[in-house]
Coordinates of C-alpha atoms (C1' of nucleotides) in Angstrom, one line a residue:
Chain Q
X1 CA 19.0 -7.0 15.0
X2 CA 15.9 -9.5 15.6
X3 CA 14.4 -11.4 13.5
X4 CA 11.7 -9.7 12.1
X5 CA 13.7 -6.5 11.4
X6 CA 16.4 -9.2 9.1
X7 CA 13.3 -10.7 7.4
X8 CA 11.9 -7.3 6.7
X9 CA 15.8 -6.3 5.4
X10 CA 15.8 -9.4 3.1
X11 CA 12.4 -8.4 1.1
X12 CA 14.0 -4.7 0.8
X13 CA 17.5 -6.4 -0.3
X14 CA 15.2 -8.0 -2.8
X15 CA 13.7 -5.3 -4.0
X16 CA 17.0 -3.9 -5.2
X17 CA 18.7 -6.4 -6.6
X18 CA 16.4 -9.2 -7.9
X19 CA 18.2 -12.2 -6.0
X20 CA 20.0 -13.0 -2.7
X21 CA 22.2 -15.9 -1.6
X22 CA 22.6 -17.5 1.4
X23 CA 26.1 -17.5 1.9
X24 CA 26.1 -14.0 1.2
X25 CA 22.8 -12.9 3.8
X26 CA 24.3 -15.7 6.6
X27 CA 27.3 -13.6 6.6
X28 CA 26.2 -10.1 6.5
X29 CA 23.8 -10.8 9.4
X30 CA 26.1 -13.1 11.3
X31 CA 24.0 -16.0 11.1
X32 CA 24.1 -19.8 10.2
X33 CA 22.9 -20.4 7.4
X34 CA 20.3 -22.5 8.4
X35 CA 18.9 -19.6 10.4
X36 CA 18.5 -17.7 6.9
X37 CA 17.1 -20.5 5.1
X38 CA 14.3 -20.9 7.5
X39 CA 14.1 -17.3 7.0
X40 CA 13.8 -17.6 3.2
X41 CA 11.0 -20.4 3.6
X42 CA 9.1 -18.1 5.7
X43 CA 9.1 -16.1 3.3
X44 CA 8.2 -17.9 0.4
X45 CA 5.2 -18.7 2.4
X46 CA 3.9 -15.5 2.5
X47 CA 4.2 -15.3 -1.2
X48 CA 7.4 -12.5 -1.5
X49 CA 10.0 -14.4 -2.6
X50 CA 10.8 -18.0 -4.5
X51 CA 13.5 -20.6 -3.1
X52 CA 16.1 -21.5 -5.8
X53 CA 19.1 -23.7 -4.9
X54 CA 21.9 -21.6 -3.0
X55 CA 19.3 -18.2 -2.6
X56 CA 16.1 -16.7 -3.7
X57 CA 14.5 -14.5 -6.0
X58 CA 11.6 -11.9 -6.3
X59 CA 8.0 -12.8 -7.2
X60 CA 7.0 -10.0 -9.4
X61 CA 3.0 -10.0 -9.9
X62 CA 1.0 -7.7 -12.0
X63 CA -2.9 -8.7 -11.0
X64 CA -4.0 -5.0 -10.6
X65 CA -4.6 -4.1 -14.8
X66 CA -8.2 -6.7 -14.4
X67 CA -10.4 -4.7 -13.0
X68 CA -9.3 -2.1 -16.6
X69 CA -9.9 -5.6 -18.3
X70 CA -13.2 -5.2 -17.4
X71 CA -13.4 -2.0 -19.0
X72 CA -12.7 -3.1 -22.7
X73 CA -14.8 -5.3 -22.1
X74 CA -17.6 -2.9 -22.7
X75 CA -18.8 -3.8 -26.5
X76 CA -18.3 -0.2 -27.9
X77 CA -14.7 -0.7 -27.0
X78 CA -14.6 -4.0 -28.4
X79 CA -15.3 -3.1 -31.7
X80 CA -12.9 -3.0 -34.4
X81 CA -10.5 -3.8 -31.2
X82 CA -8.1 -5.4 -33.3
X83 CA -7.3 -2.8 -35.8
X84 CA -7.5 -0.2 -33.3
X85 CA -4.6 -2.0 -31.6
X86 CA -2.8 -1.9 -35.0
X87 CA -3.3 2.3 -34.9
X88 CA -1.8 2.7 -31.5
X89 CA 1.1 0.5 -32.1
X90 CA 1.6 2.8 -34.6
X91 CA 1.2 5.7 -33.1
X92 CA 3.1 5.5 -30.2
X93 CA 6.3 5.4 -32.9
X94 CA 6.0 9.2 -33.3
X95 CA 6.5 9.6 -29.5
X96 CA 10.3 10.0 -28.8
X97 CA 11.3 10.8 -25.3
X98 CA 11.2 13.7 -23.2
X99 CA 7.7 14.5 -26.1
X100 CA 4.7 16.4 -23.6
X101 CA 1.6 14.6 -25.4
X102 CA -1.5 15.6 -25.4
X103 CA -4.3 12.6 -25.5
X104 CA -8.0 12.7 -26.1
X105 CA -10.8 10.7 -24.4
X106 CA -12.2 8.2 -26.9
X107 CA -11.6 3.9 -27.1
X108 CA -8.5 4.0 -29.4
X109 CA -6.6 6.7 -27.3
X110 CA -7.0 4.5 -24.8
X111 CA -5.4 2.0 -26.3
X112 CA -2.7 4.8 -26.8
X113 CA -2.6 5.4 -23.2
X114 CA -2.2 1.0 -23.3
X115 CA 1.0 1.8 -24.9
X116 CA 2.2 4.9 -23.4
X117 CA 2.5 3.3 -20.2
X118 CA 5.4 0.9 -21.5
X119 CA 7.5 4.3 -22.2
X120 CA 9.6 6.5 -19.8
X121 CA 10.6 9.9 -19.3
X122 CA 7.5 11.5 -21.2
X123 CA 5.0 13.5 -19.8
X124 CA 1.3 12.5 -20.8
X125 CA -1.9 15.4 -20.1
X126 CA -5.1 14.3 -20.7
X127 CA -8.6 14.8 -20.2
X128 CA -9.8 11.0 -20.0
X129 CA -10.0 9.2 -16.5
X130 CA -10.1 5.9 -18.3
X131 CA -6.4 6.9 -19.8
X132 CA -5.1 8.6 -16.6
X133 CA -5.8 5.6 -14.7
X134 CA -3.7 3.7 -16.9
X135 CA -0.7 5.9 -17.0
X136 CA -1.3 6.3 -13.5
X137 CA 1.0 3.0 -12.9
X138 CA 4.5 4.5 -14.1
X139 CA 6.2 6.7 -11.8
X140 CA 8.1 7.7 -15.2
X141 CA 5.9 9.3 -16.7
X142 CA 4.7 12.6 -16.0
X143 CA 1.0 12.9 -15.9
X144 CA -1.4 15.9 -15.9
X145 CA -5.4 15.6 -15.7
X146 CA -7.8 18.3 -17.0
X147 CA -9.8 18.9 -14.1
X148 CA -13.9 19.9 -14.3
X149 CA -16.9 18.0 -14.4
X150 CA -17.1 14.1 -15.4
X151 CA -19.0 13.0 -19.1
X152 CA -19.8 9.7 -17.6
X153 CA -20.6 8.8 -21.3
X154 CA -17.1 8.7 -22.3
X155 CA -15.4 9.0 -18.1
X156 CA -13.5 12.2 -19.7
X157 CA -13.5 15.7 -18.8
X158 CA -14.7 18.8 -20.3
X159 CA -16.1 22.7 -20.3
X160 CA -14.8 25.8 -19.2
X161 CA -12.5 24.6 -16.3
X162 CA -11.5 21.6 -18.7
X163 CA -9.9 23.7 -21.3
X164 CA -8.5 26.5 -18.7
X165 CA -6.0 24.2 -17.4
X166 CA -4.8 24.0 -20.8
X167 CA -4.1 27.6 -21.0
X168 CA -0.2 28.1 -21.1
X169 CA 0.9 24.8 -22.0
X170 CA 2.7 23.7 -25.1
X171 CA 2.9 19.9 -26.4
X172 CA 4.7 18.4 -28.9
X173 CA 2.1 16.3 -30.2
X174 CA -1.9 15.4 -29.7
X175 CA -3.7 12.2 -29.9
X176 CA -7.5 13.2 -31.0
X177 CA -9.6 10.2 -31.7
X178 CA -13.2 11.1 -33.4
X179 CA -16.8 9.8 -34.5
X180 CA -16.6 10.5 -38.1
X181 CA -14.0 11.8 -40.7
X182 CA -15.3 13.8 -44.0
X183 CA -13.3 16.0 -47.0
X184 CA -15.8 19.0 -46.4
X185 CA -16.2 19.3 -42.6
X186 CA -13.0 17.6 -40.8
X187 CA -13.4 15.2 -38.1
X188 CA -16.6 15.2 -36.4
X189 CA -18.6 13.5 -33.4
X190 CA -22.1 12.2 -32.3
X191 CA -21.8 14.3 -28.7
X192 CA -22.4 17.6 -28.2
X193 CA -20.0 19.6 -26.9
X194 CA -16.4 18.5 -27.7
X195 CA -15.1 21.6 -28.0
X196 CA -11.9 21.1 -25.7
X197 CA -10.1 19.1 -28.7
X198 CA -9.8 22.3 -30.5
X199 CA -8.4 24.0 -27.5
X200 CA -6.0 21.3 -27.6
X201 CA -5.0 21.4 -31.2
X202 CA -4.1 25.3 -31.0
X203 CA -1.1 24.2 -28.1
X204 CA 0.2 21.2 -29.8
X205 CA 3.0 21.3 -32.4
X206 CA 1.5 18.4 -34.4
X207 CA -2.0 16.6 -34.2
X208 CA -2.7 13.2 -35.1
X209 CA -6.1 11.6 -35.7
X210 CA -6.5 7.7 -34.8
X211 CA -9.5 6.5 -36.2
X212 CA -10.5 3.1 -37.5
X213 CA -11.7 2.7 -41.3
X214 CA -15.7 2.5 -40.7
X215 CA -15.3 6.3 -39.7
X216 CA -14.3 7.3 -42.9
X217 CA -17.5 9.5 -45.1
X218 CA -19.3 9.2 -41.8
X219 CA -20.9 12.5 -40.4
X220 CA -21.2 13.3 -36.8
X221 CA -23.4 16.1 -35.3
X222 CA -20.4 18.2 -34.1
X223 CA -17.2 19.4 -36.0
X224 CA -14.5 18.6 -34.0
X225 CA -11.6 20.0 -35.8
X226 CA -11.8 21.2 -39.3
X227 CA -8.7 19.3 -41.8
X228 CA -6.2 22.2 -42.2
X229 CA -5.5 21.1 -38.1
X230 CA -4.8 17.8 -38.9
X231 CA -1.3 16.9 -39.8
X232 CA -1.0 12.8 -39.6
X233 CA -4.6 10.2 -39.9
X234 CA -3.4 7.2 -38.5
X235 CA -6.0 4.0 -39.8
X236 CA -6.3 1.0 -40.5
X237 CA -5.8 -0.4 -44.0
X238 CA -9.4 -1.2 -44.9
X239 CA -10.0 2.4 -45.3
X240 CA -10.7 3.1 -49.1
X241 CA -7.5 4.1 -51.3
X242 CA -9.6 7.3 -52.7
X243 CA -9.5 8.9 -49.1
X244 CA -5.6 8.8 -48.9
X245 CA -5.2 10.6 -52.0
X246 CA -8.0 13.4 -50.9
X247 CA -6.1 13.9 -47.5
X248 CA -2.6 13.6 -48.8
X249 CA -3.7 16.5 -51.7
X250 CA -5.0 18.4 -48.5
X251 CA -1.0 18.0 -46.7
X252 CA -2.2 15.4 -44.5
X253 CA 0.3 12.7 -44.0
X254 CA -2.2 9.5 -44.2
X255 CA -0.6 5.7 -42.8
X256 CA -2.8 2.7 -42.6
X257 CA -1.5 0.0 -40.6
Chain V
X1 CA 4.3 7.6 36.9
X2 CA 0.5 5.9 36.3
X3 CA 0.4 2.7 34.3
X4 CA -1.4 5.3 31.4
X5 CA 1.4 7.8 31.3
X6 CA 4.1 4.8 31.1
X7 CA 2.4 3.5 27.6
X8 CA 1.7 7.3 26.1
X9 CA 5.4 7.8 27.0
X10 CA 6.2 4.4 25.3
X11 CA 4.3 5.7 21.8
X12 CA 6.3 9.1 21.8
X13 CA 9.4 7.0 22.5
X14 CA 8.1 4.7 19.5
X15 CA 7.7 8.1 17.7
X16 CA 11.2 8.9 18.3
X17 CA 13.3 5.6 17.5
X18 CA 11.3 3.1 15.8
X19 CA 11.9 0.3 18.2
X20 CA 12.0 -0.3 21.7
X21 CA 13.2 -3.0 24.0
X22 CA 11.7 -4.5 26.7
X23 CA 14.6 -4.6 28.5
X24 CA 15.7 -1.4 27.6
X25 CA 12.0 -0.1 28.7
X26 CA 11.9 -2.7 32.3
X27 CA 15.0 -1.0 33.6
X28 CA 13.8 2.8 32.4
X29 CA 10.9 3.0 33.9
X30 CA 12.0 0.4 36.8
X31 CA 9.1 -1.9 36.8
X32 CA 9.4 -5.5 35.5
X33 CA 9.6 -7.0 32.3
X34 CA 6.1 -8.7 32.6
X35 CA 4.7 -5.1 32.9
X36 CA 6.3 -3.7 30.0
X37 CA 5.1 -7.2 28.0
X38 CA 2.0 -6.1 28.8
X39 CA 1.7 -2.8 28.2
X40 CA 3.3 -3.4 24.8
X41 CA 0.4 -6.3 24.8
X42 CA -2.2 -3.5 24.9
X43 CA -0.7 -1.5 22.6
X44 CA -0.7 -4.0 20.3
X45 CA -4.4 -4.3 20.6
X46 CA -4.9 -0.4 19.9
X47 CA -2.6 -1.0 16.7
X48 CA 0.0 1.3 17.7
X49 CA 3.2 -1.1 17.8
X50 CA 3.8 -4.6 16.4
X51 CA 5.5 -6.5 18.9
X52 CA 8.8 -8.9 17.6
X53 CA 10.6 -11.1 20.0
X54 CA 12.5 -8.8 22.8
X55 CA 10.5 -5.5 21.7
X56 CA 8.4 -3.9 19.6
X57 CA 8.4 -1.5 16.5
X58 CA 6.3 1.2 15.1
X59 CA 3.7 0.5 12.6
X60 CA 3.9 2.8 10.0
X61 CA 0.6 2.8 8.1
X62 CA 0.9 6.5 6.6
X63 CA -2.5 7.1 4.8
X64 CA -1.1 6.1 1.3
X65 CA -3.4 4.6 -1.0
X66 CA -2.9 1.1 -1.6
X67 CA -4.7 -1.7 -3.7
X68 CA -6.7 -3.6 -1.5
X69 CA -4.4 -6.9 -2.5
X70 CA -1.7 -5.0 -0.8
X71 CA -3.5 -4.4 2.3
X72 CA -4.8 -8.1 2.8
X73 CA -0.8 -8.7 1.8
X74 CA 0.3 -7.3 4.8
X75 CA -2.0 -8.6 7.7
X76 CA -0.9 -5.9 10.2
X77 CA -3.1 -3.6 7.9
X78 CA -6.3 -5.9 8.1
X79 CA -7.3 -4.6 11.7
X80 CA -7.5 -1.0 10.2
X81 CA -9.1 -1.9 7.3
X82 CA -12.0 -3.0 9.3
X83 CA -12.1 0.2 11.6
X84 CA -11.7 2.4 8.7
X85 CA -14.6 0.7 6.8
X86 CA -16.6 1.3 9.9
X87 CA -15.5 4.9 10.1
X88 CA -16.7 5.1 5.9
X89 CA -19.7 4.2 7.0
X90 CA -20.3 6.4 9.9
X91 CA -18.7 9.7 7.5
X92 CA -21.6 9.1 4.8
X93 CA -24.2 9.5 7.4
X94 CA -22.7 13.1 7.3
X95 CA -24.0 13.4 3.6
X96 CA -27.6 14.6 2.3
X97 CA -29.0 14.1 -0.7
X98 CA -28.2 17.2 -3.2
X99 CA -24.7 17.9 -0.8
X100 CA -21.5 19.1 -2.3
X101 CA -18.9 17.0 -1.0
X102 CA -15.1 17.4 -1.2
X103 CA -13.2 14.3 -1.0
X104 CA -9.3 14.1 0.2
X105 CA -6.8 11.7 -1.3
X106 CA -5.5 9.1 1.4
X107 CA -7.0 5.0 1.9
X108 CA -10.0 6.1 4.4
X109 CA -11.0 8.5 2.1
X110 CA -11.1 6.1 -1.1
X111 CA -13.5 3.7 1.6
X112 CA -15.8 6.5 2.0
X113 CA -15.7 6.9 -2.4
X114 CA -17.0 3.0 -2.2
X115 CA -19.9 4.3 0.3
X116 CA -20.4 7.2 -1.5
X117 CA -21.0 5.7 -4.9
X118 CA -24.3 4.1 -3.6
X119 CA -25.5 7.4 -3.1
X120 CA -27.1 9.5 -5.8
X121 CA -28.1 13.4 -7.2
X122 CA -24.6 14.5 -5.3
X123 CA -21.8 16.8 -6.0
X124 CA -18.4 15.5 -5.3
X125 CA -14.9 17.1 -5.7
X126 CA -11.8 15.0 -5.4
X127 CA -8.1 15.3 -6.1
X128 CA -7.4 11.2 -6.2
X129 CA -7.3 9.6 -9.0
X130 CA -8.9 6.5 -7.5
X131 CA -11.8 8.4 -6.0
X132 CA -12.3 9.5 -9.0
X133 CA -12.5 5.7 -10.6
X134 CA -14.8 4.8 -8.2
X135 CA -17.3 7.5 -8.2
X136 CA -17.1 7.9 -12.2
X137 CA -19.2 4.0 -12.1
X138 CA -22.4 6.2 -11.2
X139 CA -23.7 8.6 -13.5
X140 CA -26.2 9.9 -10.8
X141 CA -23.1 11.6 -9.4
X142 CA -21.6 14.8 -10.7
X143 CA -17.9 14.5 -10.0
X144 CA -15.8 17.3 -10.3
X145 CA -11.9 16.6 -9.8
X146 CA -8.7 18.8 -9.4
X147 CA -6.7 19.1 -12.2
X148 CA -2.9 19.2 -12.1
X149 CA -0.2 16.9 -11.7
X150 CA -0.3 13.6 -10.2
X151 CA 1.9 12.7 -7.3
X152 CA 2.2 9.1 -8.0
X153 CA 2.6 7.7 -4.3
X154 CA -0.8 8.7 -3.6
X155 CA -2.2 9.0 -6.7
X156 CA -3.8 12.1 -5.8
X157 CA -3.3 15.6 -7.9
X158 CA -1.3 18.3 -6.0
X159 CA -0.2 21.7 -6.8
X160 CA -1.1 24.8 -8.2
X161 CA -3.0 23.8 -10.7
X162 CA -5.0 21.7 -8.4
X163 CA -5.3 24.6 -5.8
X164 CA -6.8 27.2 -8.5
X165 CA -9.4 24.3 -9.7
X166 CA -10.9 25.2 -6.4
X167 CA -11.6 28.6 -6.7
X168 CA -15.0 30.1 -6.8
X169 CA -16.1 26.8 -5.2
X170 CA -18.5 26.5 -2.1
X171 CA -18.8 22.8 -0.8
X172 CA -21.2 21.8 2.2
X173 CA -18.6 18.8 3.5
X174 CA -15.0 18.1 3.1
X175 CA -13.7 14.7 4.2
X176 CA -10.1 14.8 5.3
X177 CA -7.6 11.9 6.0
X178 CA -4.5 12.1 7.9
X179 CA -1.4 10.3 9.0
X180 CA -1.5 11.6 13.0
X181 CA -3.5 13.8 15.0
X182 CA -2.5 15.5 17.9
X183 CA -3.8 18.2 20.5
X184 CA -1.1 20.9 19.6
X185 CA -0.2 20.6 16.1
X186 CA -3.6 19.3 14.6
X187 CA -3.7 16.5 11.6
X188 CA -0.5 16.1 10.5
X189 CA 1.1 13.5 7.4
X190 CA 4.6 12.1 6.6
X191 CA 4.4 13.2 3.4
X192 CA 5.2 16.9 1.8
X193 CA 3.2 19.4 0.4
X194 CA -0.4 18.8 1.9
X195 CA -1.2 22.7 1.5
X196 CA -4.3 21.3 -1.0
X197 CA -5.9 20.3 1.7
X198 CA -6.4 23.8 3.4
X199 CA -7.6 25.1 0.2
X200 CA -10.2 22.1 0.7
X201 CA -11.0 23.6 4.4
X202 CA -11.6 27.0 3.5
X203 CA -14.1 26.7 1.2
X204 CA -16.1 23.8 2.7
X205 CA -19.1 24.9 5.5
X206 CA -18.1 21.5 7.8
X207 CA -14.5 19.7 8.0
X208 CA -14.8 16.2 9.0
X209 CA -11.7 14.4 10.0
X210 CA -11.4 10.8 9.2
X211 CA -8.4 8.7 10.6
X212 CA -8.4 5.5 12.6
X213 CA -7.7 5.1 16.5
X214 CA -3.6 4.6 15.6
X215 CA -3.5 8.2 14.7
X216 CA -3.6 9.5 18.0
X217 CA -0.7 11.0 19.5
X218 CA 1.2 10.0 16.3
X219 CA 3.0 13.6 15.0
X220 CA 3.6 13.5 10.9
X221 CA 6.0 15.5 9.8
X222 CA 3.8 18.1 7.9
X223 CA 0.9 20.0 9.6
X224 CA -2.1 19.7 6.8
X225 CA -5.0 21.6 9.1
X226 CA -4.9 23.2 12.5
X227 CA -7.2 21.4 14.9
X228 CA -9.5 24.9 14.3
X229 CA -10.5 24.1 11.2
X230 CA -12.2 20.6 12.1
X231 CA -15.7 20.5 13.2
X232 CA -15.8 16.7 13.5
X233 CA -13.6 13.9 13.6
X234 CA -14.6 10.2 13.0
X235 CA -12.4 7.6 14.4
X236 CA -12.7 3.9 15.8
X237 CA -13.5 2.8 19.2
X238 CA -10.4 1.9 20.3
X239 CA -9.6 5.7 20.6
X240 CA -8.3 6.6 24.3
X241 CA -11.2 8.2 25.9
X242 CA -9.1 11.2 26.8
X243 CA -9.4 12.6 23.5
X244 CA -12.8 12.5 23.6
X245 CA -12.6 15.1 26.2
X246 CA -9.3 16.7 24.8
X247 CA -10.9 17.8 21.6
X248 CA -14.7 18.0 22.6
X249 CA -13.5 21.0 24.9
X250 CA -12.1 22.7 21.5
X251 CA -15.9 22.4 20.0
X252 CA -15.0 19.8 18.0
X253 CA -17.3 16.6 18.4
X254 CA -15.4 13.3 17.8
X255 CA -17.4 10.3 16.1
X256 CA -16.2 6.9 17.7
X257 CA -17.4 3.6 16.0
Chain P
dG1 C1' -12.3 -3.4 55.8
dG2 C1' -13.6 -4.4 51.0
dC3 C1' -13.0 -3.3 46.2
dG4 C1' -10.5 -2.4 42.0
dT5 C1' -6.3 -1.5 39.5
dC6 C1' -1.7 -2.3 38.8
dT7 C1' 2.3 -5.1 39.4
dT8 C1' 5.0 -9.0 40.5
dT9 C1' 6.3 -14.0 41.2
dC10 C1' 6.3 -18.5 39.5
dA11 C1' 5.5 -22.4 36.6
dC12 C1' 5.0 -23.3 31.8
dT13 C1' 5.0 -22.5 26.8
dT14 C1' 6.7 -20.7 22.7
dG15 C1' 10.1 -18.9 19.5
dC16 C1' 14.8 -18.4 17.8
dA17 C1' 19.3 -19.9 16.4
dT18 C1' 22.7 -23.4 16.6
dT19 C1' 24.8 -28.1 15.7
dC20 C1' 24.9 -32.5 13.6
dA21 C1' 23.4 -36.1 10.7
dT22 C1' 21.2 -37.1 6.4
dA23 C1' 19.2 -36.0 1.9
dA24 C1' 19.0 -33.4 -2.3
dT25 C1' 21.2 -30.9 -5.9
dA26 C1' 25.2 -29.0 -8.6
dT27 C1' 29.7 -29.5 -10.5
dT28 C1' 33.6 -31.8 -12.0
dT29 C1' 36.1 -35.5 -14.1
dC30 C1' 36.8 -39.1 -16.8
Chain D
dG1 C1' 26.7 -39.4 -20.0
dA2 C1' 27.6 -41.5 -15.6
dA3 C1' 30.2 -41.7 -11.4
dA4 C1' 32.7 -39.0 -7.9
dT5 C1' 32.9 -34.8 -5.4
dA6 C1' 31.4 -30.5 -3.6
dT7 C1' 27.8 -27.6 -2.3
dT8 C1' 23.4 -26.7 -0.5
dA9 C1' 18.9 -28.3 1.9
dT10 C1' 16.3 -30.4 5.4
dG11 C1' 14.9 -32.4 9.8
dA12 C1' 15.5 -33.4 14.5
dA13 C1' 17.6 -32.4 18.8
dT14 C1' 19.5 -29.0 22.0
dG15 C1' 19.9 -24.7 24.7
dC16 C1' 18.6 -20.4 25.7
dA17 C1' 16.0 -16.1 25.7
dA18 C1' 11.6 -14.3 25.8
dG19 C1' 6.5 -14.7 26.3
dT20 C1' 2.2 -16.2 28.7
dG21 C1' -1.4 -17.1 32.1
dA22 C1' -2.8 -17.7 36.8
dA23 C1' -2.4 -16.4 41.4
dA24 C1' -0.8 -13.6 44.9
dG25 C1' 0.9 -9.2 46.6
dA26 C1' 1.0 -3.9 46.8
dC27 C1' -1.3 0.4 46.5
dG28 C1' -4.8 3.7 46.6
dC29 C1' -9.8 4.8 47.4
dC30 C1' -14.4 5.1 48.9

DNA sequence: GGCGTCTTTCACTTGCATTCATAATATTTC
DNA sequence: GAAATATTATGAATGCAAGTGAAAGACGCC
């Protein structure tokens, strides 16, 4: 055993437990203990490690979420940011573990995605690249992507080969965020072409919208899903008192948070 | 026994245990310990072995993706970085405007993603996740990517799923990384289940290998493409020349920058 | 023989781990 | 809470193993 091979042990050692003590390393690797404290200064150097009296202690750093800071940066995100924050919270409560969820591309799914990554044991499919990203950082969670072609609009994928790899799954519940939300024509958008949210609705055992309040009697272009799909609207509590009793008369379980 | 022999043996014994000795090697090969300090010296250079007081150990720099901030963490990574940088360069110079390119998962690959996002009115097909991020900044690139689940190591999607999202496609280049490359067994990689990437091969007109000079001689575990399938490979400088020769006599031309 | 490559010898430097003395930090005790 | 005691840290000095660079020797090759 050399030195660089017991330096390279230590840092592993680390990694398992969170501390190590001298006494402890000096007599494992039959060495003085000065010989591992030099060790452990070298390595607080180099950044891995931090001295405390007696042993040391891991250096846990998480810089890699900026360069997705960057992304909610982007002013359409940053919108009504605060009470879209307040829907996800809430939505993530109807996950329990071991759930397959389905999630949508939009700004407040991503802010689902935000709060899906904090969970374990659940496995996540999803069409957006923004959101996969995200989940991307937890080995825990399971995650399938929708393949085909890039909207670069919204980074999310759709068509034909979108909604294929759909086919033959089952989920326990879908996130399904939207442009517009009406009595008469269901949840709507402004871009063409959306058609893969329906696709996802007919596998998933329960769907829930997230959509902030200024969506409510707006109309996009495109029907998304009509209401009878719908089973919870998650909001915010701005949204007018008359639309809660319209939905609930319709079976729709409406919370605003 | 040629000085040149000595140090290929040296690699395949570096293969084989993960250290060596210089006093172990000295009294092997019966020459003295200055010659094996040098020869390890050399190697060194080439960035097959780091050395350590009394010896020398493997580097193991499998193709994983890591964040750059993990690469400039561990400085025995920073002489590749540059080589495969160069070697990103050199691979878009492969690529014409209105081109179909399939990109592999792996850290030279993600380089040539940060080349290729400069480019415009291209096709590209990837199955990593971080690719994917990069390329999805330009919306003068179509970007196609494999569904399926992700393999978190790499984050790169693998599978079945992935495999189908190939079908029916015809691309004009594929960009391949790899863990080793050898005259026998082809590229090779330490980790399981690389069949994706001869899915990639057979529907691409030109395979281009990238991997850095380190590669050489190195065996992974797994055999990802037979050296019959490449039609280029693009590599550093400090490749041994015998190579060259080795694979140019199989019709393959190999790239050295 | 003259040239180049590889290898060795030799003097010197660097790196690693130990001991010992001294300083800093916990812990105990009143 | 402060003094006494025990534990841990640091720095300098030492010895030894290993590394380096320069010069000289060995070997093969026109």
């Amino acid at each position: 055993m050399n030195a660089s091979e017991r330096r390279q042990e230590i840092i592993e050692l680390l990694n398992m437990n969170s501390t190590v003590l001298v006494c402890d390393l000096s007599k494992k690797y039959d060495v003085s203990e000065v010989t591992i404290r030099t060790d452990l200064r070298l390595l607080e150097k180099q950044g891995v490690l931090t001295r405390f009296h007696g042993g040391a202690t891991k250096i846990i750093d998480n810089d890699d979420i900026k360069s997705f800071k960057e992304l909610q940066l982007e002013e359409r995100y940053q919108r009504f940011i605060e009470a879209k924050k307040r829907i996800a919270l809430e939505a993530v409560k109807q996950v329990k573990e071991g759930d397959i969820i389905i999630l949508d591309s939009g700004s407040t799914t991503m802010l689902i995605a935000e709060e899906l990554v904090k969970l374990k044991h659940i496995t996540v499919i999803t069409n957006s690249l923004t959101s996969a990203f995200i989940l991307s950082d937890n080995s825990d969670i399971m995650l399938l992507i929708c393949g085909g072609t890039l909207r670069h609009k919204t980074r999310s994928f759709h068509g034909k080969i979108a909604e294929q790899s759909l086919d033959g799954i089952s989920a326990d519940i879908l996130f399904v965020g939207a442009d517009g939300i009406d009595a008469q024509r269901g949840i709507t958008t402004f871009n063409e072409g959306y058609t893969i949210s329906s696709v996802m609705a007919n596998v998933a055992k329960k769907v829930v919208a997230v959509l902030d309040s200024s969506k409510f009697g707006r109309n996009g272009i495109n029907i998304v899903l009509p209401l009878n799909k719908l089973d919870v609207i998650i909001t915010d509590t701005s949204v007018d008192s008359k639309y809660k009793q319209e939905f609930e008369k319709q079976g729709i379980n409406l919370i605003a948070v």
